[in-house]
CSV table of C-alpha atoms and ligand atoms in Angstrom, one decimal:
chain,number,residue,atom,x,y,z
L,134,MET,CA,96.6,-104.4,-10.9
L,135,ALA,CA,99.2,-105.2,-8.2
L,136,PHE,CA,102.0,-102.8,-7.7
L,137,LYS,CA,105.4,-104.1,-8.8
L,138,SER,CA,108.7,-103.0,-7.5
L,139,GLY,CA,112.3,-104.1,-7.8
L,140,PHE,CA,115.9,-103.7,-8.9
L,141,VAL,CA,117.3,-103.7,-12.3
L,142,ALA,CA,121.1,-103.7,-12.9
L,143,ILE,CA,122.4,-102.0,-16.0
L,144,VAL,CA,125.7,-103.4,-16.9
L,145,GLY,CA,128.0,-102.9,-19.9
L,146,ARG,CA,131.4,-101.7,-20.9
L,147,PRO,CA,132.4,-98.1,-20.7
L,148,ASN,CA,130.7,-95.9,-23.4
L,149,ALA,CA,128.0,-98.5,-24.2
L,150,GLY,CA,125.4,-95.9,-23.1
L,151,LYS,CA,124.4,-96.8,-19.6
L,152,SER,CA,124.2,-93.3,-18.2
L,153,THR,CA,122.4,-92.1,-21.3
L,154,LEU,CA,119.8,-94.9,-20.9
L,155,VAL,CA,119.2,-94.1,-17.3
L,156,ASN,CA,118.8,-90.4,-18.0
L,157,THR,CA,116.4,-91.2,-20.8
L,158,ILE,CA,114.3,-93.6,-18.7
L,159,VAL,CA,114.3,-91.6,-15.5
L,160,GLY,CA,113.8,-88.4,-17.4
L,161,ARG,CA,116.4,-86.3,-15.7
L,162,LYS,CA,120.1,-86.0,-15.3
L,163,VAL,CA,120.8,-88.4,-12.5
L,164,ALA,CA,123.7,-90.6,-13.5
L,165,ILE,CA,127.0,-89.3,-12.3
L,166,VAL,CA,129.8,-89.7,-14.7
L,167,SER,CA,132.9,-91.1,-13.2
L,168,PRO,CA,136.3,-90.6,-14.7
L,169,ARG,CA,137.4,-94.0,-13.3
L,170,PRO,CA,134.5,-96.4,-13.8
L,171,GLN,CA,136.4,-99.3,-12.4
L,172,THR,CA,136.3,-97.8,-8.9
L,173,THR,CA,132.6,-97.3,-8.9
L,174,ARG,CA,130.8,-99.5,-6.4
L,175,ASN,CA,127.2,-100.6,-6.7
L,176,ARG,CA,124.9,-97.6,-6.6
L,177,ILE,CA,121.6,-96.3,-7.5
L,178,GLN,CA,121.5,-94.7,-10.9
L,179,GLY,CA,118.0,-93.6,-10.8
L,180,ILE,CA,114.5,-94.5,-9.8
L,181,LEU,CA,111.6,-94.7,-12.1
L,182,ASN,CA,108.3,-94.1,-10.3
L,183,ARG,CA,105.0,-94.9,-12.0
L,184,ASP,CA,101.5,-95.4,-10.7
L,185,ASP,CA,101.8,-99.1,-11.2
L,186,ALA,CA,105.5,-99.8,-10.5
L,187,GLN,CA,108.8,-98.6,-9.1
L,188,VAL,CA,112.0,-99.6,-10.9
L,189,VAL,CA,115.3,-99.0,-9.1
L,190,LEU,CA,118.1,-98.8,-11.6
L,191,ILE,CA,121.5,-99.7,-10.2
L,192,ASP,CA,125.0,-99.6,-11.6
L,193,THR,CA,127.6,-102.3,-10.9
L,194,PRO,CA,131.3,-102.0,-11.2
L,195,GLY,CA,132.2,-102.3,-14.8
L,196,ILE,CA,132.5,-105.7,-16.3
L,197,HIS,CA,136.2,-106.3,-17.0
L,198,LYS,CA,138.5,-109.2,-16.9
L,199,PRO,CA,140.1,-109.1,-13.5
L,200,ASP,CA,143.9,-109.2,-13.9
L,201,ASN,CA,144.9,-108.6,-10.3
L,202,LEU,CA,143.6,-109.1,-6.8
L,203,LEU,CA,141.9,-105.8,-6.6
L,204,GLY,CA,140.2,-106.4,-9.9
L,205,ARG,CA,138.9,-109.7,-8.6
L,206,GLN,CA,137.7,-108.0,-5.5
L,207,MET,CA,135.7,-105.6,-7.6
L,208,MET,CA,134.3,-108.4,-9.6
L,209,GLY,CA,133.3,-110.1,-6.4
L,210,GLU,CA,131.4,-107.0,-5.5
L,211,ALA,CA,129.7,-107.0,-8.8
L,212,GLU,CA,128.7,-110.6,-8.3
L,213,HIS,CA,127.4,-109.8,-4.9
L,214,ALA,CA,125.2,-107.1,-6.5
L,215,LEU,CA,123.8,-109.7,-8.9
L,216,GLU,CA,122.4,-111.6,-6.0
L,217,CYS,CA,120.2,-108.7,-5.0
L,218,VAL,CA,118.7,-107.7,-8.3
L,219,ASP,CA,115.6,-108.9,-10.2
L,220,VAL,CA,116.7,-108.3,-13.7
L,221,VAL,CA,120.1,-107.7,-15.3
L,222,SER,CA,120.4,-105.7,-18.6
L,223,LEU,CA,123.5,-105.9,-20.6
L,224,ILE,CA,123.9,-102.9,-22.8
L,225,VAL,CA,126.2,-103.0,-25.8
L,226,ASP,CA,127.2,-100.5,-28.5
L,227,VAL,CA,126.2,-101.9,-31.9
L,228,THR,CA,128.7,-99.7,-33.6
L,229,VAL,CA,131.6,-101.6,-31.9
L,230,GLU,CA,132.4,-105.1,-33.3
L,231,PHE,CA,131.7,-108.1,-31.2
L,232,GLY,CA,134.9,-109.0,-29.4
L,233,ALA,CA,136.7,-110.8,-26.6
L,234,GLY,CA,135.3,-108.4,-24.1
L,235,ASP,CA,131.8,-109.2,-25.2
L,236,ARG,CA,132.4,-112.9,-24.8
L,237,TYR,CA,133.7,-112.2,-21.3
L,238,SER,CA,130.6,-110.2,-20.5
L,239,ALA,CA,128.4,-113.2,-21.6
L,240,GLN,CA,130.4,-115.5,-19.3
L,241,TRP,CA,130.0,-113.1,-16.5
L,242,LEU,CA,126.2,-113.1,-17.0
L,243,ARG,CA,126.1,-116.8,-16.4
L,244,ARG,CA,126.6,-116.1,-12.7
L,245,PHE,CA,123.2,-114.4,-12.6
L,246,HIS,CA,120.3,-116.7,-12.2
L,247,GLY,CA,117.4,-114.4,-13.1
L,248,PRO,CA,116.3,-113.0,-16.4
L,249,ALA,CA,119.0,-111.2,-18.4
L,250,PHE,CA,118.2,-108.7,-21.2
L,251,LEU,CA,120.4,-107.7,-24.0
L,252,LEU,CA,120.0,-104.1,-25.1
L,253,LEU,CA,121.6,-103.4,-28.5
L,254,ASN,CA,122.2,-99.7,-28.2
L,255,LYS,CA,122.9,-96.9,-30.7
L,256,VAL,CA,120.7,-98.4,-33.4
L,257,ASP,CA,120.2,-94.9,-34.7
L,258,ARG,CA,123.8,-95.1,-36.0
L,259,VAL,CA,123.4,-98.3,-38.1
L,260,ARG,CA,121.2,-99.8,-40.7
L,261,LYS,CA,118.7,-102.2,-39.3
L,262,PRO,CA,119.7,-105.3,-41.4
L,263,MET,CA,123.1,-105.4,-39.8
L,264,LEU,CA,121.5,-106.1,-36.4
L,265,LEU,CA,120.4,-109.6,-37.4
L,266,PRO,CA,123.8,-111.2,-37.6
L,267,LEU,CA,124.8,-109.4,-34.4
L,268,ILE,CA,121.7,-110.8,-32.6
L,269,GLU,CA,122.6,-114.2,-33.8
L,270,ARG,CA,126.2,-113.8,-32.6
L,271,TRP,CA,125.0,-112.9,-29.1
L,272,ARG,CA,122.4,-115.7,-29.0
L,273,ARG,CA,125.3,-118.2,-29.5
L,274,GLU,CA,127.0,-116.7,-26.4
L,275,PHE,CA,124.1,-116.5,-24.0
L,276,GLU,CA,120.4,-117.3,-23.6
L,277,PHE,CA,118.9,-113.9,-23.1
L,278,ALA,CA,115.3,-113.6,-21.8
L,279,GLU,CA,114.8,-110.6,-24.1
L,280,ILE,CA,116.7,-108.8,-26.8
L,281,PHE,CA,115.9,-105.2,-27.6
L,282,PRO,CA,117.4,-102.9,-30.3
L,283,ILE,CA,117.3,-99.4,-28.7
L,284,SER,CA,118.6,-95.9,-29.0
L,285,ALA,CA,119.3,-94.6,-25.5
L,286,LEU,CA,119.9,-91.2,-27.2
L,287,THR,CA,116.6,-90.9,-29.1
L,288,GLY,CA,114.5,-93.0,-26.8
L,289,GLU,CA,113.7,-95.5,-29.6
L,290,GLY,CA,112.7,-98.9,-28.1
L,291,CYS,CA,113.2,-97.7,-24.5
L,292,ALA,CA,109.5,-97.8,-23.5
L,293,ASP,CA,109.3,-101.5,-24.5
L,294,VAL,CA,112.4,-102.2,-22.3
L,295,VAL,CA,110.7,-100.6,-19.3
L,296,GLU,CA,107.5,-102.6,-19.9
L,297,SER,CA,109.5,-105.8,-20.0
L,298,TRP,CA,111.4,-105.0,-16.9
L,299,ILE,CA,108.3,-104.3,-15.0
L,300,ASP,CA,106.9,-107.6,-16.3
L,301,LYS,CA,109.7,-109.4,-14.6
L,302,LEU,CA,109.6,-107.5,-11.3
L,303,PRO,CA,107.9,-109.1,-8.3
L,304,VAL,CA,104.7,-107.8,-6.9
L,305,ALA,CA,105.9,-105.7,-4.0
L,306,GLU,CA,105.6,-102.5,-2.1
L,307,PRO,CA,107.8,-99.7,-3.4
L,308,HIS,CA,111.2,-99.7,-1.8
L,309,PHE,CA,111.3,-95.9,-1.6
L,310,PRO,CA,108.8,-93.2,-1.1
L,311,ALA,CA,108.0,-92.0,-4.6
L,312,ASP,CA,108.6,-88.3,-3.9
L,313,GLN,CA,111.6,-88.7,-1.6
L,314,PHE,CA,113.9,-90.8,-3.6
L,315,THR,CA,113.3,-89.9,-7.2
L,316,ASP,CA,117.0,-89.2,-7.3
L,317,GLN,CA,120.2,-90.9,-6.2
L,318,PRO,CA,120.1,-90.8,-2.4
L,319,GLU,CA,122.1,-87.8,-1.5
L,320,ARG,CA,123.9,-89.4,1.4
L,321,PHE,CA,125.2,-92.1,-0.8
L,322,LEU,CA,126.3,-89.6,-3.5
L,323,VAL,CA,128.1,-87.6,-0.9
L,324,SER,CA,130.0,-90.7,0.4
L,325,GLU,CA,131.0,-91.6,-3.1
L,326,LEU,CA,132.2,-88.1,-3.7
L,327,ILE,CA,134.3,-88.1,-0.6
L,328,ARG,CA,135.7,-91.5,-1.5
L,329,GLU,CA,136.6,-90.2,-5.0
L,330,LYS,CA,138.4,-87.1,-3.6
L,331,ALA,CA,140.3,-89.2,-1.1
L,332,LEU,CA,141.5,-91.5,-3.8
L,333,GLN,CA,142.5,-88.5,-6.0
L,334,ALA,CA,144.2,-86.6,-3.3
L,335,THR,CA,146.3,-89.5,-2.1
L,336,ARG,CA,147.0,-90.4,-5.8
L,337,GLU,CA,145.5,-93.8,-5.1
L,338,GLU,CA,148.0,-94.8,-2.5
L,339,VAL,CA,145.1,-96.3,-0.6
L,340,PRO,CA,143.0,-97.7,-3.4
L,341,HIS,CA,139.9,-99.6,-2.6
L,342,ALA,CA,141.1,-99.9,1.0
L,343,ILE,CA,138.8,-97.1,2.1
L,344,ALA,CA,135.1,-96.9,2.7
L,345,VAL,CA,133.1,-93.8,3.5
L,346,PHE,CA,130.0,-93.5,5.6
L,347,VAL,CA,128.0,-90.4,6.1
L,348,ASP,CA,127.2,-90.3,9.8
L,349,ARG,CA,125.1,-87.2,9.8
L,350,PHE,CA,123.4,-85.2,7.1
L,351,GLU,CA,121.5,-82.3,8.5
L,352,GLU,CA,119.7,-79.8,6.4
L,353,ARG,CA,119.5,-76.3,7.7
L,354,ARG,CA,117.9,-73.4,5.9
L,355,ASP,CA,120.7,-72.6,3.5
L,356,LEU,CA,123.3,-75.0,4.8
L,357,VAL,CA,123.9,-78.7,5.0
L,358,LYS,CA,125.9,-80.1,7.8
L,359,ILE,CA,127.6,-83.3,6.9
L,360,MET,CA,129.7,-85.5,9.1
L,361,ALA,CA,131.4,-88.5,7.5
L,362,THR,CA,133.9,-91.1,8.5
L,363,ILE,CA,136.5,-92.6,6.2
L,364,TYR,CA,137.4,-96.1,7.2
L,365,VAL,CA,140.8,-97.6,6.3
L,366,GLU,CA,142.4,-100.9,7.0
L,367,ARG,CA,145.7,-99.9,8.5
L,368,GLU,CA,147.3,-97.2,10.6
L,369,GLY,CA,149.7,-96.4,7.7
L,370,GLN,CA,146.7,-95.6,5.4
L,371,LYS,CA,145.2,-93.5,8.1
L,372,GLY,CA,148.5,-91.6,8.3
L,373,ILE,CA,148.5,-91.0,4.5
L,374,LEU,CA,144.9,-89.8,4.6
L,375,ILE,CA,145.4,-87.4,7.4
L,376,GLY,CA,148.8,-86.2,6.2
L,377,ARG,CA,151.4,-84.0,7.9
L,378,SER,CA,149.6,-81.9,10.4
L,379,GLY,CA,146.3,-82.7,8.9
L,380,GLU,CA,147.0,-81.2,5.5
L,381,MET,CA,145.8,-84.1,3.4
L,382,ILE,CA,142.5,-84.6,5.1
L,383,LYS,CA,141.9,-80.8,4.9
L,384,LYS,CA,142.6,-80.9,1.2
L,385,ILE,CA,140.2,-83.9,0.7
L,386,GLY,CA,137.6,-82.1,2.7
L,387,THR,CA,137.9,-78.9,0.7
L,388,LEU,CA,137.8,-80.8,-2.7
L,389,ALA,CA,134.8,-82.8,-1.6
L,390,ARG,CA,132.9,-79.9,0.0
L,391,LYS,CA,133.2,-77.8,-3.2
L,392,GLU,CA,131.7,-80.6,-5.3
L,393,ILE,CA,129.0,-81.5,-2.8
L,394,GLU,CA,128.0,-77.8,-2.8
L,395,LEU,CA,127.7,-78.0,-6.6
L,396,LEU,CA,125.7,-81.2,-6.3
L,397,LEU,CA,123.3,-80.0,-3.6
L,398,GLY,CA,123.2,-76.3,-4.6
L,399,LEU,CA,123.6,-75.4,-1.0
L,400,ARG,CA,126.4,-74.3,1.3
L,401,VAL,CA,128.1,-77.2,2.9
L,402,PHE,CA,129.8,-77.7,6.3
L,403,LEU,CA,131.8,-80.9,6.0
L,404,GLU,CA,133.5,-82.7,8.8
L,405,LEU,CA,135.7,-85.7,8.1
L,406,MET,CA,137.1,-88.4,10.4
L,407,VAL,CA,139.4,-91.2,9.7
L,408,LYS,CA,139.2,-94.5,11.5
L,409,VAL,CA,141.0,-97.8,11.3
L,410,ARG,CA,139.0,-101.0,10.8
L,411,PRO,CA,141.4,-103.8,10.0
L,412,ASN,CA,140.3,-106.1,7.2
L,413,TRP,CA,137.0,-104.3,6.7
L,414,ARG,CA,136.7,-105.9,3.3
L,415,SER,CA,136.8,-109.4,4.7
L,416,ASN,CA,134.5,-108.5,7.6
L,417,ARG,CA,131.0,-109.6,6.9
L,418,ALA,CA,129.5,-106.9,9.1
L,419,VAL,CA,131.2,-104.1,7.3
L,420,VAL,CA,130.6,-105.5,3.9
L,421,ARG,CA,127.0,-105.8,4.8
L,422,GLN,CA,127.0,-102.2,5.7
L,423,LEU,CA,128.5,-101.4,2.3
L,424,ASP,CA,125.9,-103.3,0.5
L,425,TRP,CA,123.7,-100.9,-1.4
L,426,HIS,CA,120.5,-102.6,-0.5
L,427,ARG,CA,121.1,-102.3,3.2
L,428,GLN,CA,122.4,-98.8,2.8
L,429,LEU,CA,119.1,-97.8,1.1
L,430,GLU,CA,117.0,-99.5,3.7
L,431,GLN,CA,118.9,-97.7,6.4
L,432,MET,CA,118.7,-94.4,4.6
L,433,ALA,CA,115.0,-94.8,4.0
L,434,GLY,CA,114.6,-95.6,7.6
L,435,GLY,CA,116.8,-92.8,8.7
L,436,GLU,CA,118.9,-95.0,10.8
L,437,ASP,CA,122.6,-94.6,11.5
L,438,PHE,CA,125.1,-97.1,10.3
L,439,ALA,CA,127.3,-96.8,13.3
L,440,GLU,CA,124.5,-97.8,15.6
L,441,GLN,CA,123.3,-100.5,13.3
L,442,ALA,CA,126.4,-102.6,13.2
L,443,PRO,CA,127.0,-105.0,16.0
L,444,ALA,CA,129.9,-103.1,17.5
L,445,GLY,CA,131.8,-106.2,18.8
L,446,GLU,CA,132.0,-107.5,15.3
L,447,ILE,CA,133.8,-104.6,13.7
L,448,GLU,CA,135.3,-102.5,16.5
L,449,THR,CA,138.5,-104.5,16.4
L,450,GLU,CA,140.5,-101.4,17.4
L,451,PRO,CA,139.7,-98.8,20.0
L,452,GLU,CA,138.2,-95.6,18.7
L,453,ASP,CA,140.6,-92.7,18.4
E,205,GDP,P1,128.4,-95.2,-20.3
E,205,GDP,O1,129.9,-95.1,-20.2
E,205,GDP,O2,128.0,-96.6,-20.6
E,205,GDP,O3,127.6,-94.6,-19.2
E,205,GDP,O4,128.0,-94.4,-21.7
E,205,GDP,P2,127.4,-93.0,-21.9
E,205,GDP,O5,125.9,-93.0,-21.6
E,205,GDP,O6,128.2,-92.0,-21.2
E,205,GDP,O7,127.5,-92.8,-23.5
E,205,GDP,C1,128.7,-92.8,-24.1
E,205,GDP,C2,128.6,-92.0,-25.4
E,205,GDP,O8,127.7,-92.7,-26.3
E,205,GDP,C3,128.1,-90.6,-25.2
E,205,GDP,O9,128.7,-89.7,-26.1
E,205,GDP,C4,126.6,-90.7,-25.6
E,205,GDP,O10,126.0,-89.5,-26.1
E,205,GDP,C5,126.7,-91.8,-26.7
E,205,GDP,N1,125.4,-92.5,-26.8
E,205,GDP,C6,124.8,-93.2,-25.9
E,205,GDP,N2,123.7,-93.8,-26.3
E,205,GDP,C7,123.6,-93.5,-27.6
E,205,GDP,C8,122.7,-93.8,-28.7
E,205,GDP,O11,121.7,-94.5,-28.5
E,205,GDP,N3,123.0,-93.3,-29.9
E,205,GDP,C9,124.1,-92.6,-30.2
E,205,GDP,N4,124.3,-92.2,-31.4
E,205,GDP,N5,125.0,-92.3,-29.2
E,205,GDP,C10,124.7,-92.7,-28.0
E,206,MG,MG1,128.3,-93.8,-17.5
């Protein structure tokens, strides 16, 4: 049988059970829990490797009604992610009554043109007959390719979901070496951690305006040497991030380093730089760099982002 390989987005409101499902399916703790889900960009949650298939599970920014410009921006990123995936799975908590948020999720799904699954999660907590009206309710909102009652916690129904996902994936070579990327790519996790610490440390004075790229990731015997660049849009933001006599960037570095050490189980040497890239969010070259698919390709190929980007397109300010 031909090998199948592709991307599955798992979407759903906070607490629906996304992380639990990923952990159950991938079989180990991989999904990072974020205290502020709405700031999470597209990322790999886990990779399921089988003899006949590779399923890359990705997370997208939470589905929520955008009430401001930033929110719309995040939704834009979520839509962008939809263009790159093979299957979308909407996971919902059956113990929570169908509401306006669910109707919004269904509308949101219409932007996706591939197969969409509905996963009715936490069925271990309800009696089965109550599922039927709920399924009917959802059917009126959206035409799902498949609907599965599951329990991400006990694993009930999850094997069937995986089989159906694989059914919908294209025949393709694996996107990642099976042994190398059984986990979230470390570089990407590290960049997300640094971004999180930068937002926390600055008390979100520079929300969403920053992007973090790991330029170097060198593993020594008992030490990992990491060099990363935080990109901002304006000089003022750079000033905030660096702080008076470098205090802020030092604090961000320390916070991030501690958590990266926990994550990797190794001592970490972390060096951070801050650079200004005006309007990086509306710059195609930069947004392409941020795109998870490209990031992965580049990580898999061991290439460097900085060298990849056509310099003229994004170097709108001289390097410091
Ligand atoms: P996420 O925010 O969508 O990632 O949701 P989590 O995976 O963090 O789950 C939120 C809460 O629901 C956690 O306390 C889980 O233990 C619980 N949970 C998730 N799936 C199930 C399930 O199938 N059954 C039950 N009873 N609880 C679940
Ligand atoms: Mg989660």
